[in-house]
Amino acid sequence: PSDAVVYFSGQRGYKYNSDTARLQMQILKQVPNSYFLFKKFSESEVLPELLMEISQSEGVSSDRLISIPQVGLEETHRANLQIADVVLDTYPYNGATTTLETLWMCIPIVTRVGQQFAARNSYTMMMNAGITEGIAWTDEEYVDWGIRLGRDENLRKQVSWKLRQSKGVAPLWNAKQFTRDMENAYR
């Protein structure tokens, strides 16, 4: 529906685990008229089956989960990403390229921060883009941010606006400054 809240995850199935999927279903359960789009990267049904099983155990109707196929064209991939109102990151393996694209496209993201490098990618990029909204240090905060961003259209607009503004000033988008900093570090 045109008034639906669309959550999205573009992470490969190996980044998924049942704990993260359960948190994502808890978010859907608390946000009326919400849907979860996820990328299906192969002919395997493992990820769709996992998500369907967990949605049922969490009391979320499986018709609110929609798989979209992997696509070959970058333009199609980004058009699919643009459908999202909120991107739900995976844990303990966060996004990398997907997170960067999400931030560049000014879409709010919810990430769970861990101790290892792979669990801090999205956090680092968000901080370097000047965004703290959506950064969760616990499972409870992950669910809370997902619900807040889903229910509050104004909050989503504020995050999107901050991301647009950051393109001119944030370290994440300043390749020249990054290069100078890296050269100074080498020296």
Short mmCIF file of C-alpha atoms in Angstrom, two decimals:
data_model
loop_
_atom_site.label_atom_id
_atom_site.label_comp_id
_atom_site.label_asym_id
_atom_site.label_seq_id
_atom_site.Cartn_x
_atom_site.Cartn_y
_atom_site.Cartn_z
CA PRO A 1 0.00 0.00 0.00
CA SER A 2 1.13 3.57 -0.65
CA ASP A 3 1.00 4.37 3.08
CA ALA A 4 3.04 1.30 4.09
CA VAL A 5 6.28 1.51 6.04
CA VAL A 6 8.88 -0.48 4.12
CA TYR A 7 11.81 -2.03 5.93
CA PHE A 8 14.61 -3.46 3.79
CA SER A 9 17.64 -5.67 4.14
CA GLY A 10 20.00 -6.19 1.24
CA GLN A 11 22.47 -8.40 3.08
CA ARG A 12 23.48 -11.81 1.85
CA GLY A 13 21.99 -14.77 3.66
CA TYR A 14 25.25 -15.74 5.36
CA LYS A 15 25.11 -12.46 7.29
CA TYR A 16 21.77 -13.47 8.77
CA ASN A 17 21.18 -15.35 11.98
CA SER A 18 17.97 -16.23 13.74
CA ASP A 19 18.55 -13.72 16.57
CA THR A 20 18.70 -10.76 14.17
CA ALA A 21 15.72 -12.04 12.20
CA ARG A 22 13.74 -12.35 15.43
CA LEU A 23 14.52 -8.73 16.34
CA GLN A 24 13.45 -7.61 12.87
CA MET A 25 10.14 -9.45 13.23
CA GLN A 26 9.58 -7.82 16.64
CA ILE A 27 9.94 -4.46 14.89
CA LEU A 28 7.42 -5.41 12.19
CA LYS A 29 4.99 -6.63 14.83
CA GLN A 30 5.02 -3.19 16.53
CA VAL A 31 4.73 -1.06 13.38
CA PRO A 32 1.28 -1.24 11.79
CA ASN A 33 1.13 -1.51 8.01
CA SER A 34 4.82 -2.37 7.74
CA TYR A 35 6.51 -4.77 5.34
CA PHE A 36 9.96 -6.33 5.16
CA LEU A 37 11.71 -6.57 1.81
CA PHE A 38 14.80 -8.72 1.64
CA LYS A 39 17.11 -9.73 -1.15
CA LYS A 40 17.14 -13.32 -2.27
CA PHE A 41 20.62 -13.90 -3.67
CA SER A 42 20.30 -17.41 -5.06
CA GLU A 43 17.91 -20.21 -5.81
CA SER A 44 18.30 -21.36 -2.21
CA GLU A 45 15.23 -21.07 -0.02
CA VAL A 46 17.20 -21.07 3.24
CA LEU A 47 16.83 -17.34 4.00
CA PRO A 48 13.15 -17.07 2.99
CA GLU A 49 12.38 -20.21 5.01
CA LEU A 50 14.24 -18.86 8.05
CA LEU A 51 12.43 -15.52 7.89
CA MET A 52 9.02 -17.17 7.33
CA GLU A 53 9.55 -19.55 10.25
CA ILE A 54 10.59 -16.75 12.60
CA SER A 55 7.79 -14.45 11.44
CA GLN A 56 5.26 -17.15 12.33
CA SER A 57 6.85 -17.74 15.75
CA GLU A 58 6.77 -13.98 16.42
CA GLY A 59 3.15 -13.61 15.28
CA VAL A 60 3.90 -11.66 12.09
CA SER A 61 1.95 -12.62 8.98
CA SER A 62 4.24 -14.03 6.30
CA ASP A 63 2.50 -11.89 3.66
CA ARG A 64 4.38 -8.93 5.18
CA LEU A 65 7.69 -10.47 4.06
CA ILE A 66 8.61 -9.93 0.43
CA SER A 67 11.69 -11.34 -1.23
CA ILE A 68 13.14 -9.50 -4.18
CA PRO A 69 15.58 -11.11 -6.58
CA GLN A 70 19.21 -10.27 -6.97
CA VAL A 71 19.59 -7.99 -9.98
CA GLY A 72 22.45 -7.43 -12.40
CA LEU A 73 22.11 -3.72 -13.00
CA GLU A 74 23.32 -1.24 -10.40
CA GLU A 75 20.45 1.10 -11.33
CA THR A 76 17.88 -1.60 -10.56
CA HIS A 77 19.60 -2.43 -7.27
CA ARG A 78 19.49 1.22 -6.20
CA ALA A 79 15.88 1.60 -7.37
CA ASN A 80 14.97 -1.37 -5.15
CA LEU A 81 16.86 0.19 -2.24
CA GLN A 82 15.04 3.50 -2.78
CA ILE A 83 11.75 1.73 -1.98
CA ALA A 84 12.86 1.45 1.65
CA ASP A 85 11.75 3.79 4.40
CA VAL A 86 14.22 2.20 6.83
CA VAL A 87 17.07 -0.27 6.28
CA LEU A 88 17.54 -2.90 8.99
CA ASP A 89 21.17 -3.93 9.21
CA THR A 90 22.34 -7.42 10.11
CA TYR A 91 24.35 -8.43 13.17
CA PRO A 92 27.05 -9.50 13.98
CA TYR A 93 28.01 -8.98 10.34
CA ASN A 94 27.00 -5.42 9.44
CA GLY A 95 26.67 -4.05 5.97
CA ALA A 96 29.53 -2.34 4.18
CA THR A 97 28.73 -1.38 0.60
CA THR A 98 25.01 -1.59 1.32
CA THR A 99 25.41 0.72 4.31
CA LEU A 100 27.39 3.23 2.28
CA GLU A 101 24.76 3.20 -0.47
CA THR A 102 21.97 3.53 2.08
CA LEU A 103 23.57 6.57 3.69
CA TRP A 104 24.36 8.15 0.30
CA MET A 105 20.72 7.69 -0.71
CA CYS A 106 19.68 9.40 2.57
CA ILE A 107 17.75 6.43 3.94
CA PRO A 108 17.69 5.90 7.72
CA ILE A 109 19.38 2.71 8.89
CA VAL A 110 19.22 0.75 12.14
CA THR A 111 22.41 -1.04 13.11
CA ARG A 112 23.49 -3.07 16.11
CA VAL A 113 27.07 -2.34 17.23
CA GLY A 114 29.35 -5.12 18.42
CA GLN A 115 32.99 -5.48 19.43
CA GLN A 116 34.50 -6.99 16.29
CA PHE A 117 35.32 -5.07 13.11
CA ALA A 118 32.49 -6.71 11.13
CA ALA A 119 29.99 -5.58 13.77
CA ARG A 120 31.14 -1.94 13.66
CA ASN A 121 31.14 -1.13 9.92
CA SER A 122 27.77 0.59 9.82
CA TYR A 123 28.34 2.37 13.14
CA THR A 124 31.63 3.83 11.88
CA MET A 125 30.10 5.03 8.61
CA MET A 126 27.07 6.52 10.37
CA MET A 127 29.25 8.41 12.85
CA ASN A 128 31.42 9.72 10.01
CA ALA A 129 28.27 10.89 8.24
CA GLY A 130 27.10 12.69 11.41
CA ILE A 131 24.22 10.32 12.15
CA THR A 132 23.54 8.82 15.58
CA GLU A 133 19.84 8.04 15.06
CA GLY A 134 19.57 4.30 14.50
CA ILE A 135 22.75 3.25 16.31
CA ALA A 136 21.95 0.51 18.84
CA TRP A 137 24.27 -0.91 21.47
CA THR A 138 21.84 -3.62 22.60
CA ASP A 139 19.16 -5.80 21.04
CA GLU A 140 16.53 -3.75 22.87
CA GLU A 141 17.85 -0.51 21.38
CA TYR A 142 17.87 -2.11 17.90
CA VAL A 143 14.17 -2.96 18.24
CA ASP A 144 13.41 0.46 19.76
CA TRP A 145 15.14 2.35 16.92
CA GLY A 146 13.38 0.18 14.34
CA ILE A 147 9.99 0.92 15.88
CA ARG A 148 10.69 4.65 16.34
CA LEU A 149 11.89 5.13 12.78
CA GLY A 150 8.98 3.09 11.46
CA ARG A 151 6.29 4.94 13.37
CA ASP A 152 7.71 8.47 13.14
CA GLU A 153 7.75 9.79 9.58
CA ASN A 154 9.11 13.14 10.80
CA LEU A 155 12.08 11.40 12.43
CA ARG A 156 12.80 9.59 9.15
CA LYS A 157 12.65 12.92 7.31
CA GLN A 158 15.01 14.53 9.85
CA VAL A 159 17.57 11.74 9.42
CA SER A 160 17.26 11.95 5.65
CA TRP A 161 17.75 15.72 5.77
CA LYS A 162 20.82 15.35 8.01
CA LEU A 163 22.28 12.85 5.54
CA ARG A 164 21.69 15.22 2.62
CA GLN A 165 23.37 18.03 4.54
CA SER A 166 26.31 15.81 5.51
CA LYS A 167 27.32 15.25 1.90
CA GLY A 168 29.05 18.61 1.84
CA VAL A 169 30.80 18.46 5.20
CA ALA A 170 31.02 14.98 6.74
CA PRO A 171 34.32 13.08 6.77
CA LEU A 172 32.65 10.04 5.17
CA TRP A 173 32.08 11.96 1.94
CA ASN A 174 35.29 14.01 1.84
CA ALA A 175 37.75 11.97 -0.24
CA LYS A 176 40.32 14.78 -0.40
CA GLN A 177 40.47 15.14 3.37
CA PHE A 178 40.59 11.38 3.80
CA THR A 179 43.53 11.22 1.41
CA ARG A 180 45.36 14.00 3.26
CA ASP A 181 44.73 12.32 6.61
CA MET A 182 45.95 8.98 5.24
CA GLU A 183 49.09 10.59 3.78
CA ASN A 184 49.79 12.31 7.10
CA ALA A 185 49.35 8.99 8.90
CA TYR A 186 51.90 7.39 6.55
CA ARG A 187 54.34 10.23 7.20
#
